[in-house]
Amino acid sequence: MTMNAVTRSQLYVLDQDEALDFYVGKLGFEVNTDQDLGFMRWLTVNLPGQPDREILLEKPGPPALDPATAEQVRDLLTKGALGGWLSITTDDAHKTYEDLVAKGVDITDEPTERPYGIDFGIRDPFGNRIRIGQMFPRA
């Protein structure tokens, strides 16, 4: 058996329509799947040209969580204590930063040169942390 790809990741969000506005409207992701399964809404997004690498934008609740646990997750997410984490690359960190500032995205730190590249941080409306980086070529 050989594993060969990570195809889906998951982030908790409190409002899936607000998540779509952020990830699609501000960050430029595309909707991959938006399906009402009856017991939940299966909502995934991906970067353009990467349909095999989806992010599930999931509301805390059934079937994964019972109501009491879902409420705890919502509370922790609201406090900023449970946010997930993404790392995204860009060809131009400074231009991407300027574009996101203009769109009103919550910036946690400005572009900074580091040994691996230039990166900066943002946060989605639910407290999930995102690093955006322009990576230097590997030696």
Coordinates of C-alpha atoms in Angstrom, one line a residue:
M1 CA 0.0 0.0 0.0
T2 CA 1.3 3.4 -1.0
M3 CA -0.3 6.7 -0.1
N4 CA 0.2 9.3 -2.8
A5 CA -1.7 12.5 -2.1
V6 CA -3.5 14.6 0.5
T7 CA -6.8 15.4 -1.2
R8 CA -9.0 17.0 1.5
S9 CA -8.5 19.1 4.6
Q10 CA -11.1 20.5 6.9
L11 CA -11.7 23.8 8.7
Y12 CA -14.5 24.6 11.0
V13 CA -16.5 27.7 10.2
L14 CA -19.5 29.1 11.9
D15 CA -21.3 30.2 8.7
Q16 CA -20.8 28.5 5.4
D17 CA -22.1 31.3 3.3
E18 CA -19.8 33.8 5.1
A19 CA -17.0 31.3 4.5
L20 CA -17.8 31.2 0.8
D21 CA -17.7 35.0 0.7
F22 CA -14.2 35.0 2.3
Y23 CA -12.5 32.0 0.6
V24 CA -14.1 32.5 -2.9
G25 CA -14.8 36.3 -2.9
K26 CA -11.6 37.5 -1.1
L27 CA -9.0 34.8 -1.5
G28 CA -10.0 33.6 -5.0
F29 CA -10.7 30.0 -4.3
E30 CA -13.3 28.1 -6.4
V31 CA -16.3 26.1 -5.2
N32 CA -15.5 22.5 -5.7
T33 CA -18.6 20.9 -4.2
D34 CA -21.7 22.4 -2.6
Q35 CA -24.1 19.5 -1.8
D36 CA -26.9 19.3 0.7
L37 CA -26.6 15.8 2.1
G38 CA -29.7 16.2 4.3
F39 CA -27.8 15.8 7.6
M40 CA -25.1 18.4 6.6
R41 CA -23.9 20.7 3.8
W42 CA -20.8 19.3 2.1
L43 CA -19.0 22.5 1.1
T44 CA -15.5 22.3 -0.4
V45 CA -13.3 24.9 -2.1
N46 CA -10.0 24.6 -3.9
L47 CA -7.5 26.9 -5.5
P48 CA -7.9 27.4 -9.2
G49 CA -6.4 24.6 -11.1
Q50 CA -6.2 22.3 -8.1
P51 CA -9.6 20.5 -7.9
D52 CA -8.0 17.5 -6.3
R53 CA -6.9 19.4 -3.2
E54 CA -10.1 20.4 -1.5
I55 CA -10.8 22.2 1.8
L56 CA -14.0 21.2 3.6
L57 CA -15.6 24.3 5.2
E58 CA -17.6 22.5 7.9
K59 CA -20.0 23.8 10.5
P60 CA -19.5 22.1 13.8
G61 CA -22.4 19.6 14.3
P62 CA -23.7 16.2 13.3
P63 CA -22.8 13.8 12.1
A64 CA -19.2 14.3 13.3
L65 CA -20.1 16.0 16.6
D66 CA -23.0 15.6 19.1
P67 CA -24.8 18.9 20.0
A68 CA -22.9 19.5 23.3
T69 CA -19.5 19.0 21.6
A70 CA -20.5 21.1 18.7
E71 CA -21.4 23.9 21.1
Q72 CA -18.0 23.6 22.7
V73 CA -16.2 23.7 19.4
R74 CA -18.2 26.8 18.4
D75 CA -17.3 28.5 21.7
L76 CA -13.6 27.7 21.2
L77 CA -13.6 28.8 17.6
T78 CA -15.3 32.1 18.5
K79 CA -12.7 32.7 21.2
G80 CA -9.9 32.1 18.6
A81 CA -8.7 29.1 20.6
L82 CA -9.5 26.4 18.0
G83 CA -8.8 27.9 14.6
G84 CA -7.3 25.6 12.0
W85 CA -4.3 26.5 9.9
L86 CA -3.5 26.7 6.2
S87 CA -0.4 27.5 4.3
I88 CA -0.7 28.9 0.7
T89 CA 1.9 29.9 -1.7
T90 CA 2.0 32.9 -4.1
D91 CA 4.3 34.2 -6.8
D92 CA 4.4 37.7 -5.2
A93 CA 3.9 38.0 -1.5
H94 CA 3.9 41.8 -1.5
K95 CA 1.2 42.2 -4.2
T96 CA -0.9 39.5 -2.6
Y97 CA -0.7 41.3 0.7
E98 CA -1.7 44.6 -0.9
D99 CA -4.6 43.0 -2.6
L100 CA -5.9 41.4 0.6
V101 CA -5.5 44.6 2.6
A102 CA -7.6 46.4 -0.1
K103 CA -10.3 43.7 0.3
G104 CA -10.4 44.2 4.1
V105 CA -8.9 40.9 5.1
D106 CA -7.8 40.6 8.7
I107 CA -4.0 40.7 8.5
T108 CA -2.1 39.3 11.5
D109 CA 1.4 40.3 10.3
E110 CA 3.0 42.0 7.3
P111 CA 5.3 40.4 4.7
T112 CA 8.6 39.4 6.2
E113 CA 11.7 37.9 4.6
R114 CA 12.6 34.6 6.3
P115 CA 15.2 31.9 5.4
Y116 CA 12.6 30.0 3.3
G117 CA 10.9 33.0 1.6
I118 CA 8.6 36.0 2.2
D119 CA 5.4 35.3 4.1
F120 CA 2.7 37.0 6.1
G121 CA -0.3 36.0 8.1
I122 CA -4.1 36.5 7.8
R123 CA -7.1 35.2 9.7
D124 CA -10.5 34.1 8.3
P125 CA -13.7 35.4 9.9
F126 CA -13.8 32.4 12.2
G127 CA -10.2 32.6 13.7
N128 CA -8.5 30.1 11.3
R129 CA -5.0 31.1 10.7
I130 CA -3.5 31.3 7.1
R131 CA 0.1 31.8 6.1
I132 CA 0.7 33.1 2.6
G133 CA 4.2 32.8 1.3
Q134 CA 6.4 33.4 -1.7
M135 CA 8.9 30.6 -1.4
F136 CA 12.6 30.9 -2.3
P137 CA 13.9 28.3 -4.7
R138 CA 15.3 25.3 -2.9
A139 CA 19.1 25.0 -3.0

